[in-house]
PDB file of C-alpha atoms in Angstrom:
ATOM      1  CA  MET A   1      17.755 -16.537 -41.026  1.00 53.00           C
ATOM      2  CA  LYS A   2      16.835 -16.728 -44.725  1.00 55.00           C
ATOM      3  CA  CYS A   3      13.694 -15.820 -46.575  1.00 58.00           C
ATOM      4  CA  PRO A   4      12.561 -18.454 -49.151  1.00 55.00           C
ATOM      5  CA  GLY A   5      13.861 -16.367 -52.049  1.00 55.00           C
ATOM      6  CA  GLN A   6      17.393 -16.594 -50.661  1.00 58.00           C
ATOM      7  CA  ASP A   7      17.315 -20.340 -49.807  1.00 61.00           C
ATOM      8  CA  PRO A   8      19.356 -22.367 -52.388  1.00 60.00           C
ATOM      9  CA  ARG A   9      16.867 -25.263 -52.143  1.00 62.00           C
ATOM     10  CA  PHE A  10      14.349 -23.151 -54.056  1.00 60.00           C
ATOM     11  CA  TRP A  11      16.764 -21.828 -56.676  1.00 59.00           C
ATOM     12  CA  LYS A  12      16.216 -22.385 -60.413  1.00 65.00           C
ATOM     13  CA  PHE A  13      18.774 -23.013 -63.182  1.00 65.00           C
ATOM     14  CA  ASP A  14      19.517 -19.327 -63.626  1.00 71.00           C
ATOM     15  CA  ALA A  15      20.533 -18.841 -59.982  1.00 76.00           C
ATOM     16  CA  ILE A  16      24.197 -18.786 -61.061  1.00 81.00           C
ATOM     17  CA  PHE A  17      25.093 -16.375 -63.845  1.00 86.00           C
ATOM     18  CA  ASP A  18      27.845 -14.175 -65.248  1.00 89.00           C
ATOM     19  CA  ALA A  19      27.835 -10.388 -65.149  1.00 88.00           C
ATOM     20  CA  GLU A  20      30.183  -7.945 -66.817  1.00 89.00           C
ATOM     21  CA  CYS A  21      32.540  -5.921 -64.664  1.00 89.00           C
ATOM     22  CA  PRO A  22      31.663  -2.247 -65.357  1.00 83.00           C
ATOM     23  CA  LYS A  23      35.318  -1.272 -64.963  1.00 86.00           C
ATOM     24  CA  CYS A  24      37.246  -3.765 -67.154  1.00 91.00           C
ATOM     25  CA  GLY A  25      34.555  -5.827 -68.912  1.00 89.00           C
ATOM     26  CA  ASN A  26      35.722  -9.124 -67.421  1.00 91.00           C
ATOM     27  CA  LYS A  27      33.071 -11.754 -66.654  1.00 91.00           C
ATOM     28  CA  VAL A  28      32.219 -12.099 -62.966  1.00 90.00           C
ATOM     29  CA  GLU A  29      30.337 -15.168 -61.735  1.00 88.00           C
ATOM     30  CA  PHE A  30      27.467 -14.477 -59.347  1.00 84.00           C
ATOM     31  CA  PHE A  31      25.276 -16.621 -57.150  1.00 79.00           C
ATOM     32  CA  LYS A  32      21.864 -14.967 -56.964  1.00 72.00           C
ATOM     33  CA  ASP A  33      22.134 -14.233 -53.213  1.00 70.00           C
ATOM     34  CA  GLU A  34      25.481 -12.440 -53.409  1.00 76.00           C
ATOM     35  CA  THR A  35      25.225  -8.681 -53.121  1.00 74.00           C
ATOM     36  CA  ARG A  36      28.603  -8.123 -54.797  1.00 77.00           C
ATOM     37  CA  ARG A  37      31.740  -9.915 -55.954  1.00 84.00           C
ATOM     38  CA  ARG A  38      35.306  -8.823 -56.503  1.00 87.00           C
ATOM     39  CA  CYS A  39      36.406  -8.891 -60.142  1.00 91.00           C
ATOM     40  CA  LYS A  40      39.369 -11.275 -60.456  1.00 91.00           C
ATOM     41  CA  ASN A  41      40.819  -9.203 -63.284  1.00 91.00           C
ATOM     42  CA  CYS A  42      40.810  -5.639 -61.918  1.00 92.00           C
ATOM     43  CA  GLY A  43      39.716  -6.005 -58.274  1.00 88.00           C
ATOM     44  CA  HIS A  44      36.617  -3.864 -58.711  1.00 86.00           C
ATOM     45  CA  HIS A  45      33.713  -4.740 -56.386  1.00 79.00           C
ATOM     46  CA  VAL A  46      30.809  -5.458 -58.747  1.00 82.00           C
ATOM     47  CA  LEU A  47      27.229  -5.045 -57.500  1.00 76.00           C
ATOM     48  CA  ASN A  48      24.872  -7.938 -58.283  1.00 79.00           C
ATOM     49  CA  PRO A  49      22.903  -6.577 -61.282  1.00 77.00           C
ATOM     50  CA  LYS A  50      19.982  -8.973 -60.763  1.00 75.00           C
ATOM     51  CA  MET A  51      19.429  -8.426 -57.067  1.00 69.00           C
ATOM     52  CA  ASP A  52      16.410  -6.412 -56.031  1.00 60.00           C
ATOM     53  CA  PHE A  53      17.483  -4.322 -53.051  1.00 59.00           C
ATOM     54  CA  GLY A  54      14.101  -2.683 -52.646  1.00 56.00           C
ATOM     55  CA  CYS A  55      13.077  -4.572 -49.509  1.00 57.00           C
ATOM     56  CA  ALA A  56      16.532  -4.216 -47.943  1.00 58.00           C
ATOM     57  CA  ALA A  57      16.268  -0.432 -48.095  1.00 53.00           C
ATOM     58  CA  HIS A  58      13.675  -0.421 -45.335  1.00 53.00           C
ATOM     59  CA  CYS A  59      14.067  -3.821 -43.630  1.00 58.00           C
ATOM     60  CA  LYS A  60      15.884  -3.909 -40.269  1.00 59.00           C
ATOM     61  CA  PHE A  61      16.813  -7.568 -40.923  1.00 59.00           C
ATOM     62  CA  ALA A  62      18.442  -6.831 -44.284  1.00 62.00           C
ATOM     63  CA  GLU A  63      21.955  -7.539 -43.020  1.00 60.00           C
ATOM     64  CA  HIS A  64      20.840 -11.012 -41.863  1.00 58.00           C
ATOM     65  CA  CYS A  65      19.356 -11.761 -45.265  1.00 58.00           C
ATOM     66  CA  PHE A  66      21.916 -10.200 -47.619  1.00 57.00           C
ATOM     67  CA  GLY A  67      25.057 -10.112 -45.490  1.00 57.00           C
ATOM     68  CA  ASP A  68      27.274  -7.055 -45.873  1.00 61.00           C
ATOM     69  CA  LEU A  69      25.277  -4.416 -47.682  1.00 62.00           C
ATOM     70  CA  PRO A  70      26.872  -2.452 -50.529  1.00 62.00           C
ATOM     71  CA  PRO A  71      27.628   1.240 -49.859  1.00 64.00           C
ATOM     72  CA  GLU A  72      24.909   2.320 -52.290  1.00 64.00           C
ATOM     73  CA  LEU A  73      22.264   0.477 -50.290  1.00 64.00           C
ATOM     74  CA  ILE A  74      23.594   1.671 -46.933  1.00 67.00           C
ATOM     75  CA  LYS A  75      23.306   5.250 -48.219  1.00 66.00           C
ATOM     76  CA  GLN A  76      19.766   4.507 -49.436  1.00 66.00           C
ATOM     77  CA  LYS A  77      18.815   3.101 -46.014  1.00 68.00           C
ATOM     78  CA  GLU A  78      20.252   6.180 -44.265  1.00 71.00           C
ATOM     79  CA  ASP A  79      18.366   8.540 -46.571  1.00 73.00           C
ATOM     80  CA  LEU A  80      15.142   6.604 -46.041  1.00 79.00           C
ATOM     81  CA  PHE A  81      15.616   6.676 -42.243  1.00 86.00           C
ATOM     82  CA  LYS A  82      16.090  10.459 -42.246  1.00 87.00           C
ATOM     83  CA  ASP A  83      12.948  10.840 -44.325  1.00 87.00           C
ATOM     84  CA  ARG A  84      11.006   8.679 -41.867  1.00 90.00           C
ATOM     85  CA  VAL A  85      12.176  10.807 -38.937  1.00 95.00           C
ATOM     86  CA  ALA A  86      10.972  13.902 -40.803  1.00 94.00           C
ATOM     87  CA  VAL A  87       7.586  12.256 -41.388  1.00 93.00           C
ATOM     88  CA  GLU A  88       7.238  11.341 -37.695  1.00 95.00           C
ATOM     89  CA  MET A  89       8.090  14.924 -36.704  1.00 96.00           C
ATOM     90  CA  LYS A  90       5.393  16.251 -39.055  1.00 95.00           C
ATOM     91  CA  LEU A  91       2.822  13.765 -37.769  1.00 95.00           C
ATOM     92  CA  TYR A  92       3.612  14.766 -34.194  1.00 96.00           C
ATOM     93  CA  PHE A  93       3.287  18.509 -34.817  1.00 96.00           C
ATOM     94  CA  LYS A  94       0.159  17.977 -37.005  1.00 93.00           C
ATOM     95  CA  GLN A  95      -1.091  21.414 -38.128  1.00 92.00           C
ATOM     96  CA  ASP A  96       1.666  23.367 -36.399  1.00 94.00           C
ATOM     97  CA  PHE A  97       3.292  24.418 -39.653  1.00 94.00           C
ATOM     98  CA  LYS A  98       5.471  27.033 -37.961  1.00 94.00           C
ATOM     99  CA  ARG A  99       7.347  24.392 -35.967  1.00 95.00           C
ATOM    100  CA  ILE A 100       7.436  21.954 -38.861  1.00 96.00           C
ATOM    101  CA  GLY A 101       8.970  24.694 -41.008  1.00 96.00           C
ATOM    102  CA  HIS A 102      11.492  25.579 -38.295  1.00 97.00           C
ATOM    103  CA  ALA A 103      12.619  21.962 -37.861  1.00 97.00           C
ATOM    104  CA  ALA A 104      12.883  21.419 -41.620  1.00 96.00           C
ATOM    105  CA  LYS A 105      14.991  24.557 -42.020  1.00 96.00           C
ATOM    106  CA  VAL A 106      17.302  23.586 -39.140  1.00 97.00           C
ATOM    107  CA  ALA A 107      17.705  20.166 -40.761  1.00 97.00           C
ATOM    108  CA  ARG A 108      18.564  21.763 -44.102  1.00 96.00           C
ATOM    109  CA  TYR A 109      21.282  23.935 -42.559  1.00 97.00           C
ATOM    110  CA  ALA A 110      22.513  21.055 -40.389  1.00 97.00           C
ATOM    111  CA  GLU A 111      22.935  18.929 -43.501  1.00 95.00           C
ATOM    112  CA  LYS A 112      25.072  21.646 -45.128  1.00 96.00           C
ATOM    113  CA  ILE A 113      27.222  22.197 -42.048  1.00 97.00           C
ATOM    114  CA  GLY A 114      27.438  18.456 -41.397  1.00 96.00           C
ATOM    115  CA  GLN A 115      28.886  17.792 -44.830  1.00 94.00           C
ATOM    116  CA  GLU A 116      31.746  20.213 -44.099  1.00 96.00           C
ATOM    117  CA  GLU A 117      32.299  19.137 -40.482  1.00 97.00           C
ATOM    118  CA  LYS A 118      32.070  15.388 -41.233  1.00 94.00           C
ATOM    119  CA  GLY A 119      29.207  14.761 -38.837  1.00 95.00           C
ATOM    120  CA  ASP A 120      27.134  11.575 -38.749  1.00 93.00           C
ATOM    121  CA  PRO A 121      24.218  12.330 -41.123  1.00 92.00           C
ATOM    122  CA  ALA A 122      21.765   9.996 -39.380  1.00 91.00           C
ATOM    123  CA  VAL A 123      22.422  11.515 -35.938  1.00 95.00           C
ATOM    124  CA  VAL A 124      22.648  15.111 -37.169  1.00 96.00           C
ATOM    125  CA  LEU A 125      19.465  15.005 -39.242  1.00 96.00           C
ATOM    126  CA  SER A 126      17.474  13.090 -36.628  1.00 96.00           C
ATOM    127  CA  ALA A 127      18.491  15.547 -33.904  1.00 97.00           C
ATOM    128  CA  ALA A 128      17.793  18.503 -36.167  1.00 98.00           C
ATOM    129  CA  TYR A 129      14.286  17.305 -36.971  1.00 97.00           C
ATOM    130  CA  LEU A 130      13.522  16.431 -33.325  1.00 98.00           C
ATOM    131  CA  HIS A 131      15.391  19.144 -31.391  1.00 97.00           C
ATOM    132  CA  ASP A 132      12.184  21.063 -30.483  1.00 97.00           C
ATOM    133  CA  ILE A 133       9.938  17.997 -30.215  1.00 97.00           C
ATOM    134  CA  GLY A 134       9.281  18.686 -26.509  1.00 96.00           C
ATOM    135  CA  ILE A 135       7.843  22.148 -27.026  1.00 94.00           C
ATOM    136  CA  LYS A 136       4.177  21.113 -27.228  1.00 93.00           C
ATOM    137  CA  GLU A 137       4.416  19.078 -24.040  1.00 93.00           C
ATOM    138  CA  ALA A 138       6.164  21.969 -22.268  1.00 92.00           C
ATOM    139  CA  GLU A 139       3.363  24.288 -23.323  1.00 92.00           C
ATOM    140  CA  ARG A 140       0.716  21.812 -22.193  1.00 91.00           C
ATOM    141  CA  LYS A 141       2.250  21.113 -18.785  1.00 88.00           C
ATOM    142  CA  GLN A 142       3.887  24.401 -17.906  1.00 81.00           C
ATOM    143  CA  GLN A 143       2.299  26.935 -20.265  1.00 80.00           C
ATOM    144  CA  THR A 144       5.739  27.913 -21.518  1.00 75.00           C
ATOM    145  CA  ASN A 145       7.993  27.328 -24.489  1.00 76.00           C
ATOM    146  CA  GLN A 146      11.180  28.306 -22.678  1.00 85.00           C
ATOM    147  CA  ALA A 147      14.262  26.432 -23.863  1.00 87.00           C
ATOM    148  CA  ALA A 148      14.991  24.638 -20.572  1.00 86.00           C
ATOM    149  CA  ASP A 149      11.419  23.354 -20.366  1.00 86.00           C
ATOM    150  CA  HIS A 150      11.189  21.845 -23.821  1.00 88.00           C
ATOM    151  CA  GLU A 151      14.734  20.466 -23.487  1.00 93.00           C
ATOM    152  CA  GLU A 152      13.424  18.506 -20.487  1.00 92.00           C
ATOM    153  CA  GLU A 153      10.259  17.315 -22.236  1.00 94.00           C
ATOM    154  CA  GLY A 154      11.886  16.451 -25.564  1.00 96.00           C
ATOM    155  CA  PRO A 155      14.030  13.340 -24.951  1.00 97.00           C
ATOM    156  CA  PRO A 156      11.225  10.919 -23.937  1.00 97.00           C
ATOM    157  CA  ILE A 157       9.242  11.873 -27.036  1.00 97.00           C
ATOM    158  CA  ALA A 158      12.285  11.642 -29.311  1.00 97.00           C
ATOM    159  CA  ARG A 159      13.105   8.238 -27.835  1.00 97.00           C
ATOM    160  CA  GLN A 160       9.573   6.993 -28.466  1.00 96.00           C
ATOM    161  CA  LEU A 161       9.598   8.131 -32.099  1.00 96.00           C
ATOM    162  CA  LEU A 162      13.069   6.734 -32.838  1.00 95.00           C
ATOM    163  CA  THR A 163      12.257   3.413 -31.155  1.00 94.00           C
ATOM    164  CA  LYS A 164       9.166   3.175 -33.337  1.00 92.00           C
ATOM    165  CA  LEU A 165      11.487   3.500 -36.351  1.00 91.00           C
ATOM    166  CA  ASP A 166      13.782   0.710 -35.049  1.00 86.00           C
ATOM    167  CA  ALA A 167      16.741   3.066 -34.700  1.00 90.00           C
ATOM    168  CA  ASN A 168      19.781   1.563 -33.022  1.00 89.00           C
ATOM    169  CA  ASN A 169      20.420   2.335 -29.349  1.00 93.00           C
ATOM    170  CA  ASP A 170      23.560   4.376 -29.915  1.00 94.00           C
ATOM    171  CA  LEU A 171      21.742   6.720 -32.283  1.00 94.00           C
ATOM    172  CA  ILE A 172      18.783   7.047 -29.911  1.00 96.00           C
ATOM    173  CA  GLU A 173      21.026   7.903 -26.955  1.00 97.00           C
ATOM    174  CA  GLU A 174      23.028  10.510 -28.848  1.00 97.00           C
ATOM    175  CA  VAL A 175      19.990  12.180 -30.393  1.00 97.00           C
ATOM    176  CA  CYS A 176      18.199  12.314 -27.030  1.00 98.00           C
ATOM    177  CA  ASP A 177      21.314  13.810 -25.424  1.00 98.00           C
ATOM    178  CA  ILE A 178      21.458  16.546 -28.079  1.00 98.00           C
ATOM    179  CA  VAL A 179      17.728  17.262 -27.694  1.00 98.00           C
ATOM    180  CA  SER A 180      18.126  17.485 -23.891  1.00 97.00           C
ATOM    181  CA  HIS A 181      20.445  20.512 -23.980  1.00 97.00           C
ATOM    182  CA  HIS A 182      20.424  21.825 -27.551  1.00 96.00           C
ATOM    183  CA  HIS A 183      20.369  25.461 -26.350  1.00 95.00           C
ATOM    184  CA  HIS A 184      22.964  24.934 -23.630  1.00 95.00           C
ATOM    185  CA  PRO A 185      26.292  23.582 -24.896  1.00 96.00           C
ATOM    186  CA  ARG A 186      28.626  21.959 -22.403  1.00 95.00           C
ATOM    187  CA  ASP A 187      32.332  22.738 -22.135  1.00 92.00           C
ATOM    188  CA  ARG A 188      33.195  19.860 -24.472  1.00 92.00           C
ATOM    189  CA  GLU A 189      30.684  18.946 -27.161  1.00 96.00           C
ATOM    190  CA  THR A 190      30.501  16.363 -29.934  1.00 97.00           C
ATOM    191  CA  THR A 191      30.771  17.361 -33.566  1.00 97.00           C
ATOM    192  CA  ASN A 192      27.161  16.283 -34.096  1.00 97.00           C
ATOM    193  CA  PHE A 193      25.937  18.528 -31.268  1.00 98.00           C
ATOM    194  CA  ARG A 194      27.891  21.536 -32.537  1.00 98.00           C
ATOM    195  CA  ILE A 195      26.444  21.110 -36.021  1.00 98.00           C
ATOM    196  CA  VAL A 196      22.841  21.028 -34.789  1.00 98.00           C
ATOM    197  CA  TYR A 197      23.472  23.933 -32.382  1.00 98.00           C
ATOM    198  CA  ASP A 198      24.847  26.137 -35.169  1.00 98.00           C
ATOM    199  CA  ALA A 199      22.044  25.267 -37.582  1.00 98.00           C
ATOM    200  CA  ASP A 200      19.421  26.125 -34.966  1.00 97.00           C
ATOM    201  CA  MET A 201      21.262  29.345 -34.121  1.00 97.00           C
ATOM    202  CA  ILE A 202      21.170  30.531 -37.740  1.00 97.00           C
ATOM    203  CA  VAL A 203      17.427  29.923 -38.043  1.00 97.00           C
ATOM    204  CA  ASN A 204      16.724  31.617 -34.705  1.00 96.00           C
ATOM    205  CA  LEU A 205      18.798  34.668 -35.645  1.00 95.00           C
ATOM    206  CA  GLU A 206      17.067  34.852 -39.020  1.00 94.00           C
ATOM    207  CA  ASP A 207      13.671  34.854 -37.316  1.00 94.00           C
ATOM    208  CA  ARG A 208      14.771  37.412 -34.743  1.00 92.00           C
ATOM    209  CA  GLN A 209      16.120  39.744 -37.415  1.00 92.00           C
ATOM    210  CA  LYS A 210      12.724  39.757 -39.103  1.00 90.00           C
ATOM    211  CA  LYS A 211      10.911  40.704 -35.879  1.00 90.00           C
ATOM    212  CA  PHE A 212      13.471  42.688 -33.887  1.00 89.00           C
ATOM    213  CA  PRO A 213      16.387  43.599 -36.158  1.00 88.00           C
ATOM    214  CA  VAL A 214      19.648  44.520 -34.507  1.00 88.00           C
ATOM    215  CA  ASP A 215      22.247  46.814 -36.060  1.00 90.00           C
ATOM    216  CA  PRO A 216      24.675  45.157 -38.502  1.00 89.00           C
ATOM    217  CA  GLU A 217      27.673  45.654 -36.218  1.00 92.00           C
ATOM    218  CA  HIS A 218      26.025  43.811 -33.337  1.00 92.00           C
ATOM    219  CA  LEU A 219      24.791  41.060 -35.658  1.00 93.00           C
ATOM    220  CA  ALA A 220      28.325  40.622 -37.028  1.00 94.00           C
ATOM    221  CA  GLU A 221      29.636  40.276 -33.482  1.00 94.00           C
ATOM    222  CA  LEU A 222      27.034  37.597 -32.735  1.00 93.00           C
ATOM    223  CA  VAL A 223      28.070  35.689 -35.831  1.00 95.00           C
ATOM    224  CA  GLU A 224      31.758  35.818 -34.962  1.00 95.00           C
ATOM    225  CA  THR A 225      31.351  34.806 -31.324  1.00 95.00           C
ATOM    226  CA  GLY A 226      28.187  32.701 -31.095  1.00 94.00           C
ATOM    227  CA  PHE A 227      28.927  29.661 -33.249  1.00 97.00           C
ATOM    228  CA  LEU A 228      30.649  26.392 -32.416  1.00 97.00           C
ATOM    229  CA  THR A 229      31.904  25.340 -35.867  1.00 98.00           C
ATOM    230  CA  GLU A 230      33.742  27.259 -38.556  1.00 97.00           C
ATOM    231  CA  SER A 231      31.351  25.902 -41.190  1.00 97.00           C
ATOM    232  CA  GLY A 232      28.365  27.136 -39.184  1.00 97.00           C
ATOM    233  CA  ARG A 233      29.966  30.562 -38.777  1.00 97.00           C
ATOM    234  CA  GLU A 234      30.689  30.770 -42.502  1.00 97.00           C
ATOM    235  CA  LEU A 235      27.120  29.800 -43.400  1.00 97.00           C
ATOM    236  CA  ALA A 236      25.838  32.386 -40.887  1.00 97.00           C
ATOM    237  CA  ARG A 237      27.966  35.114 -42.512  1.00 96.00           C
ATOM    238  CA  ARG A 238      26.519  34.283 -45.903  1.00 95.00           C
ATOM    239  CA  VAL A 239      22.906  34.066 -44.719  1.00 95.00           C
ATOM    240  CA  LEU A 240      22.750  36.754 -42.018  1.00 94.00           C
ATOM    241  CA  LEU A 241      25.359  39.299 -43.123  1.00 93.00           C
ATOM    242  CA  ASN A 242      25.406  38.931 -46.911  1.00 90.00           C
ATOM    243  CA  GLY A 243      21.697  38.257 -47.331  1.00 85.00           C
ATOM    244  CA  GLU A 244      22.101  35.067 -49.333  1.00 83.00           C
ATOM    245  CA  ASN A 245      19.148  32.727 -49.678  1.00 76.00           C
ATOM    246  CA  GLY A 246      19.726  30.318 -46.825  1.00 64.00           C
ATOM    247  CA  MET A 247      18.099  27.371 -48.518  1.00 64.00           C
ATOM    248  CA  ALA A 248      20.212  27.840 -51.640  1.00 60.00           C
ATOM    249  CA  ALA A 249      23.400  29.071 -49.890  1.00 52.00           C
TER     250      ALA A 249
END
């Protein structure tokens, strides 16, 4: 499938051109629909300097149109997807700024832990933003916000939102699985689950310390025994025991 702009029948004289390799300066010949070419002199993969990747950043058919996407654009698409999940979460919670703030903070910590633990950013951030998405429905149906109740109500809502965003099935299934038991880890958990669990744990302990502070010795014990990743435990030490600014830590 090609859009008219990528069909050679509509190309003009300047559809084939030379670009300079940014690494060695050698000339690299481009056809206008090529996303990148390998420099024959140094082997560097040169990005097409005349291609407008703007539409590909948000189009689910971009791979069909452009072929293999360059890493820069894949990263841009992932960042845009995470932002869209955050927007859907905010639209769903509407004026409930407390829960929007909680989800955003969990996502921020999850991003930090995920970088250290090598998690999948799209899964980790989507699950972090949506982990409590079932809480309003649990309150409406059962007049409770207990963990088990909103874990049960969350996956169908998360699935609906992610499907609306054209997320792939594997991502949807993994995010819904994390949402379905995010307070209750199984014996063997994925890296992505453990990252989201630890991020949520830090935020919950921060909130609890503000309302019902426990003595430092007990808090230190919770930090040493309650986390599933070393990166999460280290971030918890800095935030909860050393008093560092969590958003800047």
